[in-house]
Short mmCIF file of C-alpha atoms and ligand atoms in Angstrom, two decimals:
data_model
loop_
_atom_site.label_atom_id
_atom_site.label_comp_id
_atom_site.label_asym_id
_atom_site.label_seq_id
_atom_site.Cartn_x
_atom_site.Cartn_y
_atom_site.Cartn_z
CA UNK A 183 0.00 0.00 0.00
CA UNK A 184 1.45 3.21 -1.12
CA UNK A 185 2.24 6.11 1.31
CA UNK A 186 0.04 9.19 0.70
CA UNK A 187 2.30 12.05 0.06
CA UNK A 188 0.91 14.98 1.99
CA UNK A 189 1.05 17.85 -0.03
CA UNK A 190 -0.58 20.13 2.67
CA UNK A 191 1.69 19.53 5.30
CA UNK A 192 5.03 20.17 3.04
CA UNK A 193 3.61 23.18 1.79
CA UNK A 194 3.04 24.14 4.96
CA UNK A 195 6.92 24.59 6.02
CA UNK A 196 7.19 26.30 2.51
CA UNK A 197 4.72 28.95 3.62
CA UNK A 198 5.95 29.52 6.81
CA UNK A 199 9.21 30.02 5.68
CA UNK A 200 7.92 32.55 2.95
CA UNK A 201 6.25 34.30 6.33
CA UNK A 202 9.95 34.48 7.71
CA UNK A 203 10.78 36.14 4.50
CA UNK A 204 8.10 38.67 4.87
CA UNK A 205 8.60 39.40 8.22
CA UNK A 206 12.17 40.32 7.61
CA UNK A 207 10.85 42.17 4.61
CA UNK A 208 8.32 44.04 6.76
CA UNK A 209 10.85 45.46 8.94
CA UNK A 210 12.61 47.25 6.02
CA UNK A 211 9.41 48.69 5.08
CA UNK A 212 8.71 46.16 2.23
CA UNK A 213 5.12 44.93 2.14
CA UNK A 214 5.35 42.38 -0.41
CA UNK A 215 2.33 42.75 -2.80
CA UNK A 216 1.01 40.58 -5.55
CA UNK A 217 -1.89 41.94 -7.98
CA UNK A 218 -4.14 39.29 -8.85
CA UNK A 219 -6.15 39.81 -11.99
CA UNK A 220 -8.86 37.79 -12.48
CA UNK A 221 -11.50 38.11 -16.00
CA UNK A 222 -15.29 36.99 -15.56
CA UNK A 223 -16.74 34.72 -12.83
CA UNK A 224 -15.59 30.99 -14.05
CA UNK A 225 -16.28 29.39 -10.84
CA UNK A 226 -13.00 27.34 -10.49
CA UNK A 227 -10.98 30.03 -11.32
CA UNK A 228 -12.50 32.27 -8.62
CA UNK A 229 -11.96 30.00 -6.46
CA UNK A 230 -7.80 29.56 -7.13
CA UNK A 231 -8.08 33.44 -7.36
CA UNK A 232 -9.78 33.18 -3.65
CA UNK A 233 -7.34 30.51 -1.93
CA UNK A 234 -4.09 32.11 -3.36
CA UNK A 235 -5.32 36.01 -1.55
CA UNK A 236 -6.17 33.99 1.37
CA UNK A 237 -2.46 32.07 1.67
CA UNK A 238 -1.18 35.65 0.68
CA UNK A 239 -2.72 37.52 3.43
CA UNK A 240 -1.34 34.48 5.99
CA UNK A 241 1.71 34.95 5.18
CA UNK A 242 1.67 38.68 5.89
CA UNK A 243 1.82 39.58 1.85
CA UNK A 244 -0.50 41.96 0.37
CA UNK A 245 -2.72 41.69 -2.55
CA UNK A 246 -3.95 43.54 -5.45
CA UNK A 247 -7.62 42.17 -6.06
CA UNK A 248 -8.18 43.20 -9.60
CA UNK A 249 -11.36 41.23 -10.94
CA UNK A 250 -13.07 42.55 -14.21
CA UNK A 251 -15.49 41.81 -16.71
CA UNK A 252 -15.15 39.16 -18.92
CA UNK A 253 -15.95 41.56 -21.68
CA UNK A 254 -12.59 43.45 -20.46
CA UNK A 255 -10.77 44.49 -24.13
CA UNK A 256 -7.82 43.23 -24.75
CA UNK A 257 -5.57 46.36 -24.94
CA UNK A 258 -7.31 47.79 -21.59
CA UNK A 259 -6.16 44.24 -19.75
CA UNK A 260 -2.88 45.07 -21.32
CA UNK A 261 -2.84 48.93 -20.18
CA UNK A 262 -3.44 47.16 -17.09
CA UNK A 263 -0.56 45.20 -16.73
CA UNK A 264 1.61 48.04 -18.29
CA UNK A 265 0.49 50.29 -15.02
CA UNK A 266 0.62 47.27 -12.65
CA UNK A 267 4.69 47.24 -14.18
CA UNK A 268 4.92 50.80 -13.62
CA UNK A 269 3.73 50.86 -9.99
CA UNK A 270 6.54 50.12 -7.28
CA UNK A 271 4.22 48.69 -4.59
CA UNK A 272 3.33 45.81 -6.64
CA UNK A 273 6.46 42.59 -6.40
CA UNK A 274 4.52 40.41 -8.81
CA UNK A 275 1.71 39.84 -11.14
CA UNK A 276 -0.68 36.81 -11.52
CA UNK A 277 -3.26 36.76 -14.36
CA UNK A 278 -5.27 33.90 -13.56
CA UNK A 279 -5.51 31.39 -16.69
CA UNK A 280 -7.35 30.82 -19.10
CA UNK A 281 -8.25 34.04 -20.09
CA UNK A 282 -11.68 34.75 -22.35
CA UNK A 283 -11.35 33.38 -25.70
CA UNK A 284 -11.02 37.12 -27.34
CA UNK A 285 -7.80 37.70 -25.41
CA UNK A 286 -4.32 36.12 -26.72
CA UNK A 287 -2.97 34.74 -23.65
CA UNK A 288 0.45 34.82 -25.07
CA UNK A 289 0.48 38.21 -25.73
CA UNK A 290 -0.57 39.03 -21.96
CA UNK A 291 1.65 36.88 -20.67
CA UNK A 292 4.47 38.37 -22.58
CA UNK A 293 3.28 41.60 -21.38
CA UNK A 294 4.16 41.44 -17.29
CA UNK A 295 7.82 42.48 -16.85
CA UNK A 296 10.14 39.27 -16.04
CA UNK A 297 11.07 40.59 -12.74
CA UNK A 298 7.35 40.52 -11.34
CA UNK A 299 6.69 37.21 -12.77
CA UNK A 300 5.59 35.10 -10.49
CA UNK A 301 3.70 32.83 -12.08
CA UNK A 302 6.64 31.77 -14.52
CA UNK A 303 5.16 32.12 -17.47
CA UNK A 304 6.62 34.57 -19.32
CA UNK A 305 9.06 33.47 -22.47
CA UNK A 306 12.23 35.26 -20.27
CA UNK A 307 11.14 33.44 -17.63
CA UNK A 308 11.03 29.00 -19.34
CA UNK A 309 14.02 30.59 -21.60
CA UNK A 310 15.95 31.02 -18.17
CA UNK A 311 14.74 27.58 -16.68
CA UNK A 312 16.22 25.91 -20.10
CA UNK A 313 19.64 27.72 -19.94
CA UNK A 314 19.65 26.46 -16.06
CA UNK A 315 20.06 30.33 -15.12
CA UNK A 316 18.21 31.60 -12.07
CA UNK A 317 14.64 33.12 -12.60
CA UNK A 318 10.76 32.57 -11.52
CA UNK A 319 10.30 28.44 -11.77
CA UNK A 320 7.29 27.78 -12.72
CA UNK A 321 4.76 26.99 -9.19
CA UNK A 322 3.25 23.37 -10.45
CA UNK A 323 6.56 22.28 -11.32
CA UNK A 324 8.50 23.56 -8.89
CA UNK A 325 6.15 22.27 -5.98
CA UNK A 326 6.09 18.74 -8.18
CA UNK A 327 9.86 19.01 -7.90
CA UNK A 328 9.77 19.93 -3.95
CA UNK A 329 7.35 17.20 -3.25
CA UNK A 330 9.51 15.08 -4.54
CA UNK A 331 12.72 16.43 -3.20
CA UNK A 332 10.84 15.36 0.50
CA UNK A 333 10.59 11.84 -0.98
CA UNK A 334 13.52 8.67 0.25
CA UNK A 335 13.78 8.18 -3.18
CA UNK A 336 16.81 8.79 -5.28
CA UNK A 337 16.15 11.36 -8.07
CA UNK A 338 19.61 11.04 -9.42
CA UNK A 339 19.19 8.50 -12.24
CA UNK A 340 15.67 7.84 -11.74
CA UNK A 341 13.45 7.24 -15.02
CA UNK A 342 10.23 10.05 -14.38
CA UNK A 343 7.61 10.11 -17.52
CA UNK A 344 5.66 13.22 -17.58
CA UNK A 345 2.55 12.33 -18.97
CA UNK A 346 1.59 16.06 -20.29
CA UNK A 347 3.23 18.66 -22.21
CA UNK A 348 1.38 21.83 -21.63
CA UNK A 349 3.50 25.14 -21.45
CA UNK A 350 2.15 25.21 -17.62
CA UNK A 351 3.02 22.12 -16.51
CA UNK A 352 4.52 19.08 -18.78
CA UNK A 353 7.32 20.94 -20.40
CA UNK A 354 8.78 23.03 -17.68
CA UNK A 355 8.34 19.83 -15.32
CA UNK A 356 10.28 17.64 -17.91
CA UNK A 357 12.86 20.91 -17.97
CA UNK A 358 13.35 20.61 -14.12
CA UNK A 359 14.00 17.23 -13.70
CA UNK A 360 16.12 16.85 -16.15
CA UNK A 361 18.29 19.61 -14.46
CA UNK A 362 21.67 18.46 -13.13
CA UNK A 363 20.37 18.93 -8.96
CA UNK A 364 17.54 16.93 -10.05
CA UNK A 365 19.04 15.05 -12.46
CA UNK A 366 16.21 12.34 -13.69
CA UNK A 367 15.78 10.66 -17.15
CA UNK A 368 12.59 12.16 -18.61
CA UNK A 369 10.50 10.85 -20.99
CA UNK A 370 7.82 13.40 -22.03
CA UNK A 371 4.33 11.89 -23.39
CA UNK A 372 1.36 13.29 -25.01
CA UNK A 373 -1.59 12.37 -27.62
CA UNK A 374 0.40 11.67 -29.79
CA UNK A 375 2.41 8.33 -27.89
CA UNK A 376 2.06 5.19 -28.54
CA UNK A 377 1.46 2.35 -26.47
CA UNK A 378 1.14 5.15 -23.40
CA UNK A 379 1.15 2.07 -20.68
CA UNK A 380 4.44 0.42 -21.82
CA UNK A 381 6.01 3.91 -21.57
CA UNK A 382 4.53 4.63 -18.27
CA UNK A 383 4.77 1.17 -16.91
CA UNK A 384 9.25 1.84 -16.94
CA UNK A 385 8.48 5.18 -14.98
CA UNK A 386 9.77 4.85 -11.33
CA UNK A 387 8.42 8.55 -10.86
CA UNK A 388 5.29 8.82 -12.98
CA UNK A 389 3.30 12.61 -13.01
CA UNK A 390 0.33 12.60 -14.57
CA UNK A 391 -0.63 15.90 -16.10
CA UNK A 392 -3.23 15.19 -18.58
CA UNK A 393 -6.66 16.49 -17.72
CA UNK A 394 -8.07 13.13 -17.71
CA UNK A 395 -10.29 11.47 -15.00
CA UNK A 396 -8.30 8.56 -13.94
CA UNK A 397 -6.76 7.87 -17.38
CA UNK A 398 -3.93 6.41 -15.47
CA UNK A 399 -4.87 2.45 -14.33
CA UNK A 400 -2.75 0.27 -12.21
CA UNK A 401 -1.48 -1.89 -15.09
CA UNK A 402 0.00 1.50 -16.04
CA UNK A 403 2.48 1.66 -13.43
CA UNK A 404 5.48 -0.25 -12.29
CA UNK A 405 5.15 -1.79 -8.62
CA UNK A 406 6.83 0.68 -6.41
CA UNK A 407 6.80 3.96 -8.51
CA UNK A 408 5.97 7.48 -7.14
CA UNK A 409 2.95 8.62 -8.48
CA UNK A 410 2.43 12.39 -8.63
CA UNK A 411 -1.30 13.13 -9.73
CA UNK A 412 -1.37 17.03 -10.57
CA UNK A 413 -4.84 16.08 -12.09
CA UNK A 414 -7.78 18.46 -10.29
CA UNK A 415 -11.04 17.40 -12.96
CA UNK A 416 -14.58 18.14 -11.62
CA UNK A 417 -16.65 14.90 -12.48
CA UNK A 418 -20.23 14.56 -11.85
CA UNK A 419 -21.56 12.68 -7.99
CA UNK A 420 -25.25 13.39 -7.56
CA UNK A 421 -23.93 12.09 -3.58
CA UNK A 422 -22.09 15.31 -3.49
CA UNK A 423 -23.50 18.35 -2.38
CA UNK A 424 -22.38 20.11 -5.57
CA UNK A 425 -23.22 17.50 -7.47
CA UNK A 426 -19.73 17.13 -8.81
CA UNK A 427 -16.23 16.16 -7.07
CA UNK A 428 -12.70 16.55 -8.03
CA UNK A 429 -10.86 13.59 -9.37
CA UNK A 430 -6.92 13.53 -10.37
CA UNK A 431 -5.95 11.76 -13.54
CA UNK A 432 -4.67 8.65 -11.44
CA UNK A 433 -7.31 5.78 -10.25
CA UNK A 434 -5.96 6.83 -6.85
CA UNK A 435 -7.46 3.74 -5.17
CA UNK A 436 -6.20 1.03 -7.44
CA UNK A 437 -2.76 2.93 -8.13
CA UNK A 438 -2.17 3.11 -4.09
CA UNK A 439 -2.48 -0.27 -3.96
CA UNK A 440 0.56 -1.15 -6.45
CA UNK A 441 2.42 2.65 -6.13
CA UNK A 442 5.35 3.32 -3.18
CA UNK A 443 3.85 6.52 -3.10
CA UNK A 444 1.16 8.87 -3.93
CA UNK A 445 -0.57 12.08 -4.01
CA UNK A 446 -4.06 12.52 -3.28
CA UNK A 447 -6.22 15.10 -5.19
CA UNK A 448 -7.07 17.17 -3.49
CA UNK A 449 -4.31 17.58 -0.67
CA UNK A 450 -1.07 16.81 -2.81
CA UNK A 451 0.08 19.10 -5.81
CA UNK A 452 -2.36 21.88 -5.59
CA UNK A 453 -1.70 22.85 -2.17
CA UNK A 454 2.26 22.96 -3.74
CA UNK A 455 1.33 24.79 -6.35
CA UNK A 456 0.49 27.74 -3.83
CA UNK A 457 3.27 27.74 -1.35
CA UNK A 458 5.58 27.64 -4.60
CA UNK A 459 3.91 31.15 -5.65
CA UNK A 460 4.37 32.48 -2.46
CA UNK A 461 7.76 31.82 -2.17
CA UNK A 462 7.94 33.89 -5.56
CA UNK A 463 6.55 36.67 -4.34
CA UNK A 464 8.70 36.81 -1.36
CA UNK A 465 11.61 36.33 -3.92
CA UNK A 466 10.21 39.15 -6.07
CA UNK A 467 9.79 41.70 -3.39
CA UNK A 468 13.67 40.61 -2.29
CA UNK A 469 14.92 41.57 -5.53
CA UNK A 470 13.08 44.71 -5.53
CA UNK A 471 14.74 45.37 -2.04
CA UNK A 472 17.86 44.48 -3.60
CA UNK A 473 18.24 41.89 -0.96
CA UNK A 474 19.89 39.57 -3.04
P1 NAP B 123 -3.45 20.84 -20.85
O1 NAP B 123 -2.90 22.14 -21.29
O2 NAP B 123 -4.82 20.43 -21.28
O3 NAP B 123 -2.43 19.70 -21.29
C1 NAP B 123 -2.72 18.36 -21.15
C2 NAP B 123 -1.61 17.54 -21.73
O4 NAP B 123 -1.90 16.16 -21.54
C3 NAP B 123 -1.42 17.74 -23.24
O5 NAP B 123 -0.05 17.80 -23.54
C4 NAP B 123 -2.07 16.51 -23.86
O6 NAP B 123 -1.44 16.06 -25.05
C5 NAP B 123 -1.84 15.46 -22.79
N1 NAP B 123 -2.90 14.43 -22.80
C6 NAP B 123 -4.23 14.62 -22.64
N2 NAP B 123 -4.88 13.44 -22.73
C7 NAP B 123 -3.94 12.50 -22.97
C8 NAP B 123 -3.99 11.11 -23.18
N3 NAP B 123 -5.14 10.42 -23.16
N4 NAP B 123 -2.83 10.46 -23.41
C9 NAP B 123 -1.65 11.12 -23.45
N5 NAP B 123 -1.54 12.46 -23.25
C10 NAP B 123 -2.68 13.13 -23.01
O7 NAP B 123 -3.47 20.74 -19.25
P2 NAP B 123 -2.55 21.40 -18.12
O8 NAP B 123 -2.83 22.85 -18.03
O9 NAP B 123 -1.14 20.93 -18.25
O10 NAP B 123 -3.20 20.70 -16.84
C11 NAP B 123 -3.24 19.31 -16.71
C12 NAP B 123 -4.07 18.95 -15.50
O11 NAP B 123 -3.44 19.47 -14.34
C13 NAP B 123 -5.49 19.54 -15.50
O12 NAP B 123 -6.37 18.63 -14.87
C14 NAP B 123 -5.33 20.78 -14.68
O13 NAP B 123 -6.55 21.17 -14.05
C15 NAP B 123 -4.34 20.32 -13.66
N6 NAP B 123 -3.53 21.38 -13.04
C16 NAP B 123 -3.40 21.33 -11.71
C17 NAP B 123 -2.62 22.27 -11.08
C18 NAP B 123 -2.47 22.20 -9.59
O14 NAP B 123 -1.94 23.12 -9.00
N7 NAP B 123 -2.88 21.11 -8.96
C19 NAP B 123 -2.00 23.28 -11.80
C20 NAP B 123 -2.13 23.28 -13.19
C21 NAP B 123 -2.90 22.32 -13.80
P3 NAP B 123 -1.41 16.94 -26.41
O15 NAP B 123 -0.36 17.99 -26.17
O16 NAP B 123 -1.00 15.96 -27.44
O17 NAP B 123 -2.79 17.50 -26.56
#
């Protein structure tokens, strides 16, 4: 039976440590401050919008809440952002994703200047992660990588298959790990692999970033692996209040029986994902200190 990683509790010592930071900060007269913009009233993303304020505010940060219309234009999102560059008080900027369909993501993304970056996005930002040169990771990735780092497992060596090759999460994931502290043999798979299972089945770390309600089985996994399940899908469970529940990617209770370890959704990556941002806003406000 596989140990359940608990995402909470590591991401705990993260934020705490990101309080330390902001303490420190405090006492130079530093408040560190991340504007949140956030386009119509998706559900889901309102409420990622309304956890990250809330870890914010616990850690002593400030934030920027900066919800619109979905209707918002294009170039008066991106006036935004230019003014949200300009203004000293704010460390970082986090434009929730996705973004209505009239609005080129890439061009918003592109917009928010590296240094207040946060969310990792931004082409400076992956080119710097791909040269191995310091800059904003990333948060899924780097709180995959983190989780994992907590893990009696050796890294060094160890075959991980990222199942997933979004900008967000598969690429800059497979990026990380193969960096030399990490130093993993990545195998990157998408729609487009063949025979997924026999790929999957060799992976001693296995993170499954598809979007898929359990599309990963147990005969899709090698006895023993780590499974990381950065999978949050709302499925339908007239027994639920809501009538729908989240499910990761991974049949969690068949995997757990064959995996060494696990994730749960919710409680693993997602919690991860947050402390990782926080840390990047206490890094961002740093660097605006010059306290590096
Ligand atoms: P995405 O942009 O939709 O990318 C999904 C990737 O999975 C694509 O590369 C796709 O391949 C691949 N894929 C989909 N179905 C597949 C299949 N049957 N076999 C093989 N590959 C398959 O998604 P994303 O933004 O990376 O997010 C992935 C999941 O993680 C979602 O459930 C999302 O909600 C969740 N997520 C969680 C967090 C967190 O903090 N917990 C953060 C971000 C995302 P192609 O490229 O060939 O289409």
């Amino acid at each position: 039976m596989a140990v359940i990683i608990d995402g909470r509790a590591i991401a705990q010592k993260i934020r705490e440590d990101a309080k330390r930071r902001t303490a420190a900060l405090l006492e130079r007269g530093i408040r560190p401050c991340l504007a949140v913009v956030l386009l119509g009233e998706d559900p889901a993303s309102a409420s990622y919008v309304n956890a990250k304020e809330k870890a914010l505010a616990e850690a002593g940060m400030d934030s920027r809440d900066l919800r619109l219309p979905a209707s918002t234009s294009e170039a008066d999102l991106l006036a935004l952002i230019a003014s949200l560059n300009r203004d000293s008080l704010v460390h970082g900027i986090l434009v929730q994703l996705p973004l209505p369909r009239h609005i080129r993501e890439e061009r918003v993304i592109t917009a928010i200047d590296p240094a207040k970056d946060v969310d990792g996005f931004h082409p400076v930002s992956l080119g710097k992660l791909v040269l191995g040169q310091t800059g904003f990771i990333p948060c899924t990735p780097n709180g995959i990588a983190a989780l994992l780092r907590e893990l009696p497992i050796t890294l060094n060596g160890a075959h991980a298959v990222v199942l997933g090759r979004s900008n967000i999460v598969g690429k800059p994931l497979a990026i990380l790990l193969s960096r030399r502290d990490i130093n993993a043999t990545v195998t990157i798979c998408h729609t487009g692999t063949k025979d997924l299972a026999s790929i999957t089945r060799q992976a001693d770390i296995l993170i499954a970033a598809a979007g898929k309600p359990a599309l990963v089985s147990a005969d899709m996994i090698k006895a023993g692996a780590a499974v990381i399940d950065v999978g949050v899908n709302r499925v339908e469970d007239p027994s639920a209040k809501k009538g729908w529940r989240l499910r990761g990617d991974v049949d969690f209770k068949a995997v757990s029986e064959k995996a060494a370890y696990i994730t749960p959704v919710p409680g693993g990556v997602g919690p991860m994902t947050i402390a990782m941002l926080i840390r990047n806003v206490a890094e961002a406000a740093e660097q605006a200190g010059n306290l590096h």
